[in-house]
Amino acid sequence: MDVNIRRQIESEAEKFAARFPTGQIDAQITIQEEFDPLHGHRVRCELSARVSPGCQIVVRDARKTASEAILEVFTTARRNIRRSRRQNLPATAPPITCAASAQLARY
């Protein structure tokens, strides 16, 4: 593997792991060059990471260059982690009841 690609993967993996200081991350990264008849030569990158006992993320992307594919895969993985954390947060506000919503509609 090219030294620059390896450095970029290691750098992005360190940034990704820094988001989980308390847990252990099990991650695999696969890079392949492929030929797509529609888009020509592309680099496909896949990140499969288990970030907690109940949470696994798999992200795939294909771009023209390896650096673009690597950057996009890690960016998407971070975005997916943020979304899953938001969905798992408990609701802090009490639910609106029918009486409360009727009072809001009058004003």
mmCIF file of N, CA, C and O in Angstrom:
data_model
loop_
_atom_site.group_PDB
_atom_site.id
_atom_site.type_symbol
_atom_site.label_atom_id
_atom_site.label_comp_id
_atom_site.label_asym_id
_atom_site.label_seq_id
_atom_site.Cartn_x
_atom_site.Cartn_y
_atom_site.Cartn_z
ATOM 1 N N MET A 1 0.838 -1.167 0.000
ATOM 2 C CA MET A 1 0.000 0.000 0.000
ATOM 3 C C MET A 1 0.889 1.239 0.000
ATOM 4 O O MET A 1 1.954 1.254 0.613
ATOM 5 N N ASP A 2 0.429 2.265 -0.666
ATOM 6 C CA ASP A 2 1.159 3.520 -0.745
ATOM 7 C C ASP A 2 1.309 4.134 0.649
ATOM 8 O O ASP A 2 0.396 4.071 1.474
ATOM 9 N N VAL A 3 2.459 4.721 0.921
ATOM 10 C CA VAL A 3 2.756 5.284 2.238
ATOM 11 C C VAL A 3 1.796 6.430 2.569
ATOM 12 O O VAL A 3 1.321 6.541 3.703
ATOM 13 N N ASN A 4 1.482 7.285 1.597
ATOM 14 C CA ASN A 4 0.576 8.409 1.849
ATOM 15 C C ASN A 4 -0.826 7.933 2.197
ATOM 16 O O ASN A 4 -1.491 8.497 3.071
ATOM 17 N N ILE A 5 -1.281 6.891 1.530
ATOM 18 C CA ILE A 5 -2.601 6.338 1.818
ATOM 19 C C ILE A 5 -2.620 5.739 3.215
ATOM 20 O O ILE A 5 -3.561 5.940 3.982
ATOM 21 N N ARG A 6 -1.574 5.022 3.560
ATOM 22 C CA ARG A 6 -1.481 4.415 4.897
ATOM 23 C C ARG A 6 -1.488 5.498 5.974
ATOM 24 O O ARG A 6 -2.187 5.384 6.977
ATOM 25 N N ARG A 7 -0.739 6.582 5.761
ATOM 26 C CA ARG A 7 -0.708 7.676 6.737
ATOM 27 C C ARG A 7 -2.081 8.317 6.892
ATOM 28 O O ARG A 7 -2.505 8.631 8.001
ATOM 29 N N GLN A 8 -2.767 8.527 5.774
ATOM 30 C CA GLN A 8 -4.086 9.139 5.833
ATOM 31 C C GLN A 8 -5.069 8.243 6.590
ATOM 32 O O GLN A 8 -5.840 8.719 7.421
ATOM 33 N N ILE A 9 -5.025 6.957 6.324
ATOM 34 C CA ILE A 9 -5.905 6.021 7.034
ATOM 35 C C ILE A 9 -5.606 6.037 8.526
ATOM 36 O O ILE A 9 -6.517 6.097 9.358
ATOM 37 N N GLU A 10 -4.346 5.989 8.901
ATOM 38 C CA GLU A 10 -3.969 5.998 10.315
ATOM 39 C C GLU A 10 -4.395 7.300 10.990
ATOM 40 O O GLU A 10 -4.907 7.284 12.111
ATOM 41 N N SER A 11 -4.218 8.417 10.298
ATOM 42 C CA SER A 11 -4.605 9.713 10.844
ATOM 43 C C SER A 11 -6.119 9.796 11.047
ATOM 44 O O SER A 11 -6.591 10.221 12.114
ATOM 45 N N GLU A 12 -6.876 9.386 10.048
ATOM 46 C CA GLU A 12 -8.339 9.416 10.156
ATOM 47 C C GLU A 12 -8.829 8.431 11.217
ATOM 48 O O GLU A 12 -9.775 8.721 11.951
ATOM 49 N N ALA A 13 -8.189 7.278 11.325
ATOM 50 C CA ALA A 13 -8.569 6.284 12.337
ATOM 51 C C ALA A 13 -8.296 6.810 13.744
ATOM 52 O O ALA A 13 -9.092 6.575 14.660
ATOM 53 N N GLU A 14 -7.204 7.529 13.934
ATOM 54 C CA GLU A 14 -6.903 8.110 15.245
ATOM 55 C C GLU A 14 -7.944 9.164 15.616
ATOM 56 O O GLU A 14 -8.405 9.220 16.756
ATOM 57 N N LYS A 15 -8.335 9.999 14.647
ATOM 58 C CA LYS A 15 -9.365 11.005 14.912
ATOM 59 C C LYS A 15 -10.699 10.332 15.245
ATOM 60 O O LYS A 15 -11.422 10.780 16.136
ATOM 61 N N PHE A 16 -11.011 9.267 14.526
ATOM 62 C CA PHE A 16 -12.256 8.539 14.756
ATOM 63 C C PHE A 16 -12.246 7.896 16.136
ATOM 64 O O PHE A 16 -13.224 7.961 16.873
ATOM 65 N N ALA A 17 -11.126 7.288 16.518
ATOM 66 C CA ALA A 17 -11.013 6.629 17.829
ATOM 67 C C ALA A 17 -11.036 7.644 18.965
ATOM 68 O O ALA A 17 -11.480 7.320 20.074
ATOM 69 N N ALA A 18 -10.585 8.867 18.713
ATOM 70 C CA ALA A 18 -10.581 9.896 19.752
ATOM 71 C C ALA A 18 -11.996 10.271 20.181
ATOM 72 O O ALA A 18 -12.206 10.789 21.281
ATOM 73 N N ARG A 19 -12.976 10.000 19.361
ATOM 74 C CA ARG A 19 -14.378 10.285 19.695
ATOM 75 C C ARG A 19 -14.923 9.305 20.743
ATOM 76 O O ARG A 19 -15.978 9.532 21.315
ATOM 77 N N PHE A 20 -14.209 8.206 20.967
ATOM 78 C CA PHE A 20 -14.641 7.177 21.909
ATOM 79 C C PHE A 20 -13.524 6.893 22.909
ATOM 80 O O PHE A 20 -12.917 5.827 22.877
ATOM 81 N N PRO A 21 -13.232 7.828 23.799
ATOM 82 C CA PRO A 21 -12.094 7.639 24.701
ATOM 83 C C PRO A 21 -12.291 6.511 25.721
ATOM 84 O O PRO A 21 -11.332 5.957 26.210
ATOM 85 N N THR A 22 -13.534 6.173 26.026
ATOM 86 C CA THR A 22 -13.773 5.165 27.055
ATOM 87 C C THR A 22 -13.868 3.752 26.503
ATOM 88 O O THR A 22 -13.708 2.794 27.238
ATOM 89 N N GLY A 23 -14.134 3.611 25.230
ATOM 90 C CA GLY A 23 -14.362 2.278 24.677
ATOM 91 C C GLY A 23 -13.292 1.828 23.712
ATOM 92 O O GLY A 23 -12.455 2.598 23.264
ATOM 93 N N GLN A 24 -13.334 0.567 23.402
ATOM 94 C CA GLN A 24 -12.433 -0.043 22.438
ATOM 95 C C GLN A 24 -13.157 -0.106 21.096
ATOM 96 O O GLN A 24 -14.310 -0.502 21.023
ATOM 97 N N ILE A 25 -12.473 0.264 20.032
ATOM 98 C CA ILE A 25 -13.068 0.242 18.698
ATOM 99 C C ILE A 25 -12.396 -0.858 17.891
ATOM 100 O O ILE A 25 -11.170 -0.954 17.842
ATOM 101 N N ASP A 26 -13.215 -1.674 17.274
ATOM 102 C CA ASP A 26 -12.719 -2.711 16.383
ATOM 103 C C ASP A 26 -13.086 -2.279 14.968
ATOM 104 O O ASP A 26 -14.258 -2.279 14.600
ATOM 105 N N ALA A 27 -12.082 -1.866 14.181
ATOM 106 C CA ALA A 27 -12.355 -1.328 12.853
ATOM 107 C C ALA A 27 -11.543 -2.059 11.788
ATOM 108 O O ALA A 27 -10.411 -2.461 12.030
ATOM 109 N N GLN A 28 -12.165 -2.211 10.622
ATOM 110 C CA GLN A 28 -11.496 -2.770 9.452
ATOM 111 C C GLN A 28 -11.706 -1.819 8.290
ATOM 112 O O GLN A 28 -12.820 -1.336 8.081
ATOM 113 N N ILE A 29 -10.642 -1.593 7.535
ATOM 114 C CA ILE A 29 -10.727 -0.720 6.376
ATOM 115 C C ILE A 29 -10.241 -1.502 5.162
ATOM 116 O O ILE A 29 -9.190 -2.129 5.197
ATOM 117 N N THR A 30 -11.038 -1.452 4.102
ATOM 118 C CA THR A 30 -10.698 -2.141 2.862
ATOM 119 C C THR A 30 -10.659 -1.115 1.738
ATOM 120 O O THR A 30 -11.566 -0.297 1.617
ATOM 121 N N ILE A 31 -9.601 -1.176 0.925
ATOM 122 C CA ILE A 31 -9.490 -0.295 -0.233
ATOM 123 C C ILE A 31 -9.240 -1.156 -1.459
ATOM 124 O O ILE A 31 -8.367 -2.027 -1.443
ATOM 125 N N GLN A 32 -10.030 -0.899 -2.502
ATOM 126 C CA GLN A 32 -9.884 -1.640 -3.749
ATOM 127 C C GLN A 32 -10.015 -0.686 -4.920
ATOM 128 O O GLN A 32 -10.809 0.254 -4.871
ATOM 129 N N GLU A 33 -9.271 -0.954 -5.947
ATOM 130 C CA GLU A 33 -9.447 -0.203 -7.184
ATOM 131 C C GLU A 33 -10.377 -1.009 -8.071
ATOM 132 O O GLU A 33 -10.273 -2.231 -8.161
ATOM 133 N N GLU A 34 -11.311 -0.328 -8.693
ATOM 134 C CA GLU A 34 -12.274 -1.021 -9.543
ATOM 135 C C GLU A 34 -12.517 -0.218 -10.813
ATOM 136 O O GLU A 34 -12.204 0.970 -10.891
ATOM 137 N N PHE A 35 -13.073 -0.887 -11.790
ATOM 138 C CA PHE A 35 -13.445 -0.215 -13.022
ATOM 139 C C PHE A 35 -14.956 -0.262 -13.155
ATOM 140 O O PHE A 35 -15.557 -1.335 -13.175
ATOM 141 N N ASP A 36 -15.550 0.897 -13.201
ATOM 142 C CA ASP A 36 -16.989 1.041 -13.385
ATOM 143 C C ASP A 36 -17.205 1.534 -14.819
ATOM 144 O O ASP A 36 -16.659 2.566 -15.193
ATOM 145 N N PRO A 37 -17.959 0.815 -15.649
ATOM 146 C CA PRO A 37 -18.144 1.231 -17.040
ATOM 147 C C PRO A 37 -18.728 2.640 -17.174
ATOM 148 O O PRO A 37 -18.442 3.343 -18.135
ATOM 149 N N LEU A 38 -19.525 3.044 -16.209
ATOM 150 C CA LEU A 38 -20.145 4.358 -16.271
ATOM 151 C C LEU A 38 -19.209 5.471 -15.809
ATOM 152 O O LEU A 38 -19.163 6.538 -16.410
ATOM 153 N N HIS A 39 -18.427 5.211 -14.738
ATOM 154 C CA HIS A 39 -17.588 6.244 -14.137
ATOM 155 C C HIS A 39 -16.091 6.060 -14.384
ATOM 156 O O HIS A 39 -15.306 6.914 -14.001
ATOM 157 N N GLY A 40 -15.682 4.964 -14.954
ATOM 158 C CA GLY A 40 -14.258 4.716 -15.181
ATOM 159 C C GLY A 40 -13.585 4.126 -13.953
ATOM 160 O O GLY A 40 -14.230 3.499 -13.120
ATOM 161 N N HIS A 41 -12.276 4.347 -13.834
ATOM 162 C CA HIS A 41 -11.522 3.815 -12.699
ATOM 163 C C HIS A 41 -11.887 4.589 -11.438
ATOM 164 O O HIS A 41 -11.917 5.807 -11.433
ATOM 165 N N ARG A 42 -12.149 3.841 -10.387
ATOM 166 C CA ARG A 42 -12.516 4.430 -9.104
ATOM 167 C C ARG A 42 -11.863 3.624 -7.985
ATOM 168 O O ARG A 42 -11.465 2.492 -8.180
ATOM 169 N N VAL A 43 -11.779 4.248 -6.826
ATOM 170 C CA VAL A 43 -11.244 3.582 -5.643
ATOM 171 C C VAL A 43 -12.400 3.410 -4.664
ATOM 172 O O VAL A 43 -13.062 4.373 -4.286
ATOM 173 N N ARG A 44 -12.648 2.168 -4.289
ATOM 174 C CA ARG A 44 -13.725 1.863 -3.344
ATOM 175 C C ARG A 44 -13.111 1.648 -1.973
ATOM 176 O O ARG A 44 -12.170 0.884 -1.804
ATOM 177 N N CYS A 45 -13.671 2.341 -0.992
ATOM 178 C CA CYS A 45 -13.205 2.230 0.390
ATOM 179 C C CYS A 45 -14.380 1.782 1.253
ATOM 180 O O CYS A 45 -15.504 2.265 1.087
ATOM 181 N N GLU A 46 -14.107 0.872 2.167
ATOM 182 C CA GLU A 46 -15.143 0.373 3.080
ATOM 183 C C GLU A 46 -14.598 0.396 4.499
ATOM 184 O O GLU A 46 -13.494 -0.067 4.756
ATOM 185 N N LEU A 47 -15.391 0.947 5.400
ATOM 186 C CA LEU A 47 -15.053 0.983 6.813
ATOM 187 C C LEU A 47 -16.117 0.211 7.564
ATOM 188 O O LEU A 47 -17.306 0.483 7.437
ATOM 189 N N SER A 48 -15.688 -0.767 8.320
ATOM 190 C CA SER A 48 -16.579 -1.540 9.179
ATOM 191 C C SER A 48 -16.042 -1.397 10.593
ATOM 192 O O SER A 48 -14.920 -1.816 10.877
ATOM 193 N N ALA A 49 -16.845 -0.787 11.467
ATOM 194 C CA ALA A 49 -16.377 -0.522 12.831
ATOM 195 C C ALA A 49 -17.428 -0.916 13.844
ATOM 196 O O ALA A 49 -18.605 -0.612 13.677
ATOM 197 N N ARG A 50 -16.979 -1.583 14.882
ATOM 198 C CA ARG A 50 -17.847 -1.886 16.028
ATOM 199 C C ARG A 50 -17.400 -0.936 17.135
ATOM 200 O O ARG A 50 -16.308 -1.063 17.683
ATOM 201 N N VAL A 51 -18.260 0.046 17.431
ATOM 202 C CA VAL A 51 -17.876 1.095 18.371
ATOM 203 C C VAL A 51 -18.362 0.828 19.790
ATOM 204 O O VAL A 51 -17.834 1.400 20.736
ATOM 205 N N SER A 52 -19.361 -0.011 19.948
ATOM 206 C CA SER A 52 -19.829 -0.411 21.265
ATOM 207 C C SER A 52 -20.494 -1.773 21.115
ATOM 208 O O SER A 52 -20.720 -2.234 19.998
ATOM 209 N N PRO A 53 -20.831 -2.424 22.219
ATOM 210 C CA PRO A 53 -21.401 -3.768 22.103
ATOM 211 C C PRO A 53 -22.646 -3.866 21.216
ATOM 212 O O PRO A 53 -22.877 -4.872 20.589
ATOM 213 N N GLY A 54 -23.440 -2.818 21.123
ATOM 214 C CA GLY A 54 -24.651 -2.896 20.321
ATOM 215 C C GLY A 54 -24.636 -2.032 19.084
ATOM 216 O O GLY A 54 -25.665 -1.855 18.438
ATOM 217 N N CYS A 55 -23.507 -1.473 18.734
ATOM 218 C CA CYS A 55 -23.464 -0.516 17.631
ATOM 219 C C CYS A 55 -22.343 -0.865 16.649
ATOM 220 O O CYS A 55 -21.175 -0.848 17.009
ATOM 221 N N GLN A 56 -22.736 -1.164 15.436
ATOM 222 C CA GLN A 56 -21.776 -1.426 14.370
ATOM 223 C C GLN A 56 -22.105 -0.514 13.200
ATOM 224 O O GLN A 56 -23.272 -0.317 12.858
ATOM 225 N N ILE A 57 -21.065 0.032 12.584
ATOM 226 C CA ILE A 57 -21.239 0.934 11.444
ATOM 227 C C ILE A 57 -20.484 0.355 10.264
ATOM 228 O O ILE A 57 -19.321 -0.045 10.393
ATOM 229 N N VAL A 58 -21.144 0.336 9.119
ATOM 230 C CA VAL A 58 -20.506 -0.079 7.870
ATOM 231 C C VAL A 58 -20.762 1.025 6.853
ATOM 232 O O VAL A 58 -21.911 1.389 6.603
ATOM 233 N N VAL A 59 -19.680 1.579 6.308
ATOM 234 C CA VAL A 59 -19.782 2.661 5.342
ATOM 235 C C VAL A 59 -18.946 2.299 4.124
ATOM 236 O O VAL A 59 -17.800 1.867 4.258
ATOM 237 N N ARG A 60 -19.533 2.470 2.935
ATOM 238 C CA ARG A 60 -18.822 2.222 1.682
ATOM 239 C C ARG A 60 -18.942 3.452 0.801
ATOM 240 O O ARG A 60 -19.992 4.082 0.760
ATOM 241 N N ASP A 61 -17.871 3.742 0.070
ATOM 242 C CA ASP A 61 -17.908 4.842 -0.883
ATOM 243 C C ASP A 61 -16.867 4.602 -1.960
ATOM 244 O O ASP A 61 -15.857 3.950 -1.718
ATOM 245 N N ALA A 62 -17.127 5.129 -3.140
ATOM 246 C CA ALA A 62 -16.179 5.022 -4.250
ATOM 247 C C ALA A 62 -15.963 6.411 -4.835
ATOM 248 O O ALA A 62 -16.919 7.135 -5.111
ATOM 249 N N ARG A 63 -14.706 6.770 -5.006
ATOM 250 C CA ARG A 63 -14.343 8.077 -5.544
ATOM 251 C C ARG A 63 -13.217 7.907 -6.566
ATOM 252 O O ARG A 63 -12.672 6.831 -6.728
ATOM 253 N N LYS A 64 -12.850 9.001 -7.202
ATOM 254 C CA LYS A 64 -11.791 8.949 -8.218
ATOM 255 C C LYS A 64 -10.416 8.695 -7.606
ATOM 256 O O LYS A 64 -9.596 8.008 -8.185
ATOM 257 N N THR A 65 -10.163 9.274 -6.443
ATOM 258 C CA THR A 65 -8.856 9.074 -5.808
ATOM 259 C C THR A 65 -9.044 8.398 -4.450
ATOM 260 O O THR A 65 -10.099 8.497 -3.831
ATOM 261 N N ALA A 66 -7.996 7.761 -4.001
ATOM 262 C CA ALA A 66 -8.050 7.057 -2.716
ATOM 263 C C ALA A 66 -8.237 8.027 -1.561
ATOM 264 O O ALA A 66 -9.000 7.751 -0.633
ATOM 265 N N SER A 67 -7.579 9.169 -1.607
ATOM 266 C CA SER A 67 -7.698 10.127 -0.497
ATOM 267 C C SER A 67 -9.119 10.646 -0.367
ATOM 268 O O SER A 67 -9.622 10.819 0.753
ATOM 269 N N GLU A 68 -9.791 10.887 -1.484
ATOM 270 C CA GLU A 68 -11.184 11.331 -1.435
ATOM 271 C C GLU A 68 -12.084 10.250 -0.848
ATOM 272 O O GLU A 68 -12.967 10.533 -0.036
ATOM 273 N N ALA A 69 -11.872 9.010 -1.248
ATOM 274 C CA ALA A 69 -12.692 7.900 -0.758
ATOM 275 C C ALA A 69 -12.487 7.697 0.738
ATOM 276 O O ALA A 69 -13.459 7.509 1.482
ATOM 277 N N ILE A 70 -11.264 7.754 1.199
ATOM 278 C CA ILE A 70 -10.966 7.571 2.623
ATOM 279 C C ILE A 70 -11.596 8.688 3.442
ATOM 280 O O ILE A 70 -12.254 8.440 4.461
ATOM 281 N N LEU A 71 -11.410 9.916 3.000
ATOM 282 C CA LEU A 71 -11.975 11.060 3.718
ATOM 283 C C LEU A 71 -13.496 10.964 3.791
ATOM 284 O O LEU A 71 -14.092 11.181 4.850
ATOM 285 N N GLU A 72 -14.131 10.606 2.697
ATOM 286 C CA GLU A 72 -15.591 10.517 2.667
ATOM 287 C C GLU A 72 -16.119 9.405 3.567
ATOM 288 O O GLU A 72 -17.129 9.572 4.250
ATOM 289 N N VAL A 73 -15.438 8.276 3.596
ATOM 290 C CA VAL A 73 -15.872 7.161 4.438
ATOM 291 C C VAL A 73 -15.810 7.539 5.919
ATOM 292 O O VAL A 73 -16.755 7.294 6.669
ATOM 293 N N PHE A 74 -14.726 8.145 6.345
ATOM 294 C CA PHE A 74 -14.612 8.518 7.754
ATOM 295 C C PHE A 74 -15.565 9.653 8.117
ATOM 296 O O PHE A 74 -16.133 9.668 9.213
ATOM 297 N N THR A 75 -15.771 10.596 7.213
ATOM 298 C CA THR A 75 -16.719 11.686 7.455
ATOM 299 C C THR A 75 -18.135 11.139 7.612
ATOM 300 O O THR A 75 -18.874 11.525 8.521
ATOM 301 N N THR A 76 -18.517 10.228 6.743
ATOM 302 C CA THR A 76 -19.843 9.615 6.822
ATOM 303 C C THR A 76 -19.997 8.794 8.095
ATOM 304 O O THR A 76 -21.058 8.821 8.732
ATOM 305 N N ALA A 77 -18.956 8.092 8.496
ATOM 306 C CA ALA A 77 -19.017 7.297 9.732
ATOM 307 C C ALA A 77 -19.223 8.203 10.940
ATOM 308 O O ALA A 77 -20.037 7.899 11.817
ATOM 309 N N ARG A 78 -18.501 9.333 10.999
ATOM 310 C CA ARG A 78 -18.681 10.264 12.115
ATOM 311 C C ARG A 78 -20.104 10.827 12.121
ATOM 312 O O ARG A 78 -20.731 10.950 13.178
ATOM 313 N N ARG A 79 -20.631 11.158 10.955
ATOM 314 C CA ARG A 79 -21.997 11.675 10.846
ATOM 315 C C ARG A 79 -23.012 10.623 11.326
ATOM 316 O O ARG A 79 -23.946 10.940 12.049
ATOM 317 N N ASN A 80 -22.811 9.378 10.937
ATOM 318 C CA ASN A 80 -23.719 8.311 11.351
ATOM 319 C C ASN A 80 -23.678 8.090 12.860
ATOM 320 O O ASN A 80 -24.702 7.812 13.483
ATOM 321 N N ILE A 81 -22.502 8.210 13.448
ATOM 322 C CA ILE A 81 -22.364 8.073 14.901
ATOM 323 C C ILE A 81 -23.136 9.185 15.601
ATOM 324 O O ILE A 81 -23.857 8.936 16.570
ATOM 325 N N ARG A 82 -22.987 10.419 15.123
ATOM 326 C CA ARG A 82 -23.724 11.535 15.729
ATOM 327 C C ARG A 82 -25.231 11.307 15.632
ATOM 328 O O ARG A 82 -25.971 11.540 16.582
ATOM 329 N N ARG A 83 -25.695 10.858 14.481
ATOM 330 C CA ARG A 83 -27.127 10.606 14.311
ATOM 331 C C ARG A 83 -27.619 9.512 15.249
ATOM 332 O O ARG A 83 -28.682 9.633 15.840
ATOM 333 N N SER A 84 -26.862 8.443 15.367
ATOM 334 C CA SER A 84 -27.302 7.347 16.238
ATOM 335 C C SER A 84 -27.294 7.783 17.697
ATOM 336 O O SER A 84 -28.145 7.359 18.475
ATOM 337 N N ARG A 85 -26.369 8.631 18.093
ATOM 338 C CA ARG A 85 -26.345 9.124 19.476
ATOM 339 C C ARG A 85 -27.560 10.011 19.746
ATOM 340 O O ARG A 85 -28.153 9.955 20.803
ATOM 341 N N ARG A 86 -27.937 10.846 18.765
ATOM 342 C CA ARG A 86 -29.110 11.700 18.930
ATOM 343 C C ARG A 86 -30.381 10.876 19.062
ATOM 344 O O ARG A 86 -31.275 11.203 19.818
ATOM 345 N N GLN A 87 -30.476 9.816 18.289
ATOM 346 C CA GLN A 87 -31.665 8.976 18.335
ATOM 347 C C GLN A 87 -31.772 8.213 19.644
ATOM 348 O O GLN A 87 -32.864 7.888 20.087
ATOM 349 N N ASN A 88 -30.652 7.930 20.270
ATOM 350 C CA ASN A 88 -30.654 7.154 21.507
ATOM 351 C C ASN A 88 -30.769 8.014 22.758
ATOM 352 O O ASN A 88 -30.875 7.476 23.856
ATOM 353 N N LEU A 89 -30.744 9.341 22.604
ATOM 354 C CA LEU A 89 -30.872 10.216 23.768
ATOM 355 C C LEU A 89 -32.297 10.162 24.295
ATOM 356 O O LEU A 89 -33.264 10.160 23.535
ATOM 357 N N PRO A 90 -32.462 10.141 25.623
ATOM 358 C CA PRO A 90 -33.820 10.148 26.172
ATOM 359 C C PRO A 90 -34.457 11.524 25.968
ATOM 360 O O PRO A 90 -33.777 12.541 25.949
ATOM 361 N N ALA A 91 -35.739 11.547 25.818
ATOM 362 C CA ALA A 91 -36.456 12.807 25.641
ATOM 363 C C ALA A 91 -36.407 13.584 26.952
ATOM 364 O O ALA A 91 -36.738 13.057 28.012
ATOM 365 N N THR A 92 -36.013 14.845 26.902
ATOM 366 C CA THR A 92 -35.906 15.651 28.117
ATOM 367 C C THR A 92 -37.192 16.408 28.391
ATOM 368 O O THR A 92 -37.492 16.710 29.531
ATOM 369 N N ALA A 93 -37.964 16.735 27.383
ATOM 370 C CA ALA A 93 -39.206 17.467 27.574
ATOM 371 C C ALA A 93 -40.360 16.481 27.712
ATOM 372 O O ALA A 93 -40.377 15.446 27.055
ATOM 373 N N PRO A 94 -41.327 16.815 28.559
ATOM 374 C CA PRO A 94 -42.481 15.922 28.675
ATOM 375 C C PRO A 94 -43.308 15.961 27.401
ATOM 376 O O PRO A 94 -43.339 16.979 26.706
ATOM 377 N N PRO A 95 -43.964 14.873 27.054
ATOM 378 C CA PRO A 95 -44.763 14.868 25.839
ATOM 379 C C PRO A 95 -45.960 15.802 25.968
ATOM 380 O O PRO A 95 -46.482 16.018 27.060
ATOM 381 N N ILE A 96 -46.369 16.380 24.865
ATOM 382 C CA ILE A 96 -47.521 17.279 24.860
ATOM 383 C C ILE A 96 -48.787 16.432 24.896
ATOM 384 O O ILE A 96 -48.968 15.537 24.075
ATOM 385 N N THR A 97 -49.644 16.744 25.840
ATOM 386 C CA THR A 97 -50.906 16.012 25.947
ATOM 387 C C THR A 97 -51.959 16.704 25.101
ATOM 388 O O THR A 97 -51.762 17.816 24.609
ATOM 389 N N CYS A 98 -53.097 16.075 24.971
ATOM 390 C CA CYS A 98 -54.177 16.640 24.160
ATOM 391 C C CYS A 98 -54.669 17.958 24.741
ATOM 392 O O CYS A 98 -54.975 18.884 24.007
ATOM 393 N N ALA A 99 -54.762 18.063 26.064
ATOM 394 C CA ALA A 99 -55.227 19.295 26.697
ATOM 395 C C ALA A 99 -54.250 20.434 26.434
ATOM 396 O O ALA A 99 -54.658 21.562 26.138
ATOM 397 N N ALA A 100 -52.967 20.150 26.532
ATOM 398 C CA ALA A 100 -51.967 21.180 26.298
ATOM 399 C C ALA A 100 -51.967 21.615 24.844
ATOM 400 O O ALA A 100 -51.832 22.811 24.547
ATOM 401 N N SER A 101 -52.150 20.692 23.922
ATOM 402 C CA SER A 101 -52.158 21.074 22.519
ATOM 403 C C SER A 101 -53.410 21.850 22.168
ATOM 404 O O SER A 101 -53.388 22.739 21.324
ATOM 405 N N ALA A 102 -54.524 21.591 22.843
ATOM 406 C CA ALA A 102 -55.758 22.335 22.602
ATOM 407 C C ALA A 102 -55.603 23.777 23.103
ATOM 408 O O ALA A 102 -56.085 24.704 22.468
ATOM 409 N N GLN A 103 -54.914 23.953 24.212
ATOM 410 C CA GLN A 103 -54.691 25.305 24.729
ATOM 411 C C GLN A 103 -53.785 26.085 23.779
ATOM 412 O O GLN A 103 -53.987 27.255 23.543
ATOM 413 N N LEU A 104 -52.789 25.443 23.208
ATOM 414 C CA LEU A 104 -51.895 26.105 22.270
ATOM 415 C C LEU A 104 -52.637 26.526 21.008
ATOM 416 O O LEU A 104 -52.350 27.542 20.418
ATOM 417 N N ALA A 105 -53.620 25.723 20.577
ATOM 418 C CA ALA A 105 -54.338 26.020 19.359
ATOM 419 C C ALA A 105 -55.232 27.240 19.511
ATOM 420 O O ALA A 105 -55.492 27.960 18.551
ATOM 421 N N ARG A 106 -55.731 27.516 20.733
ATOM 422 C CA ARG A 106 -56.616 28.671 20.956
ATOM 423 C C ARG A 106 -55.881 29.989 20.830
ATOM 424 O O ARG A 106 -56.453 30.970 20.433
ATOM 425 N N TYR A 107 -54.618 30.034 21.183
ATOM 426 C CA TYR A 107 -53.898 31.314 21.200
ATOM 427 C C TYR A 107 -53.253 31.599 19.926
ATOM 428 O O TYR A 107 -52.810 31.230 19.095
#
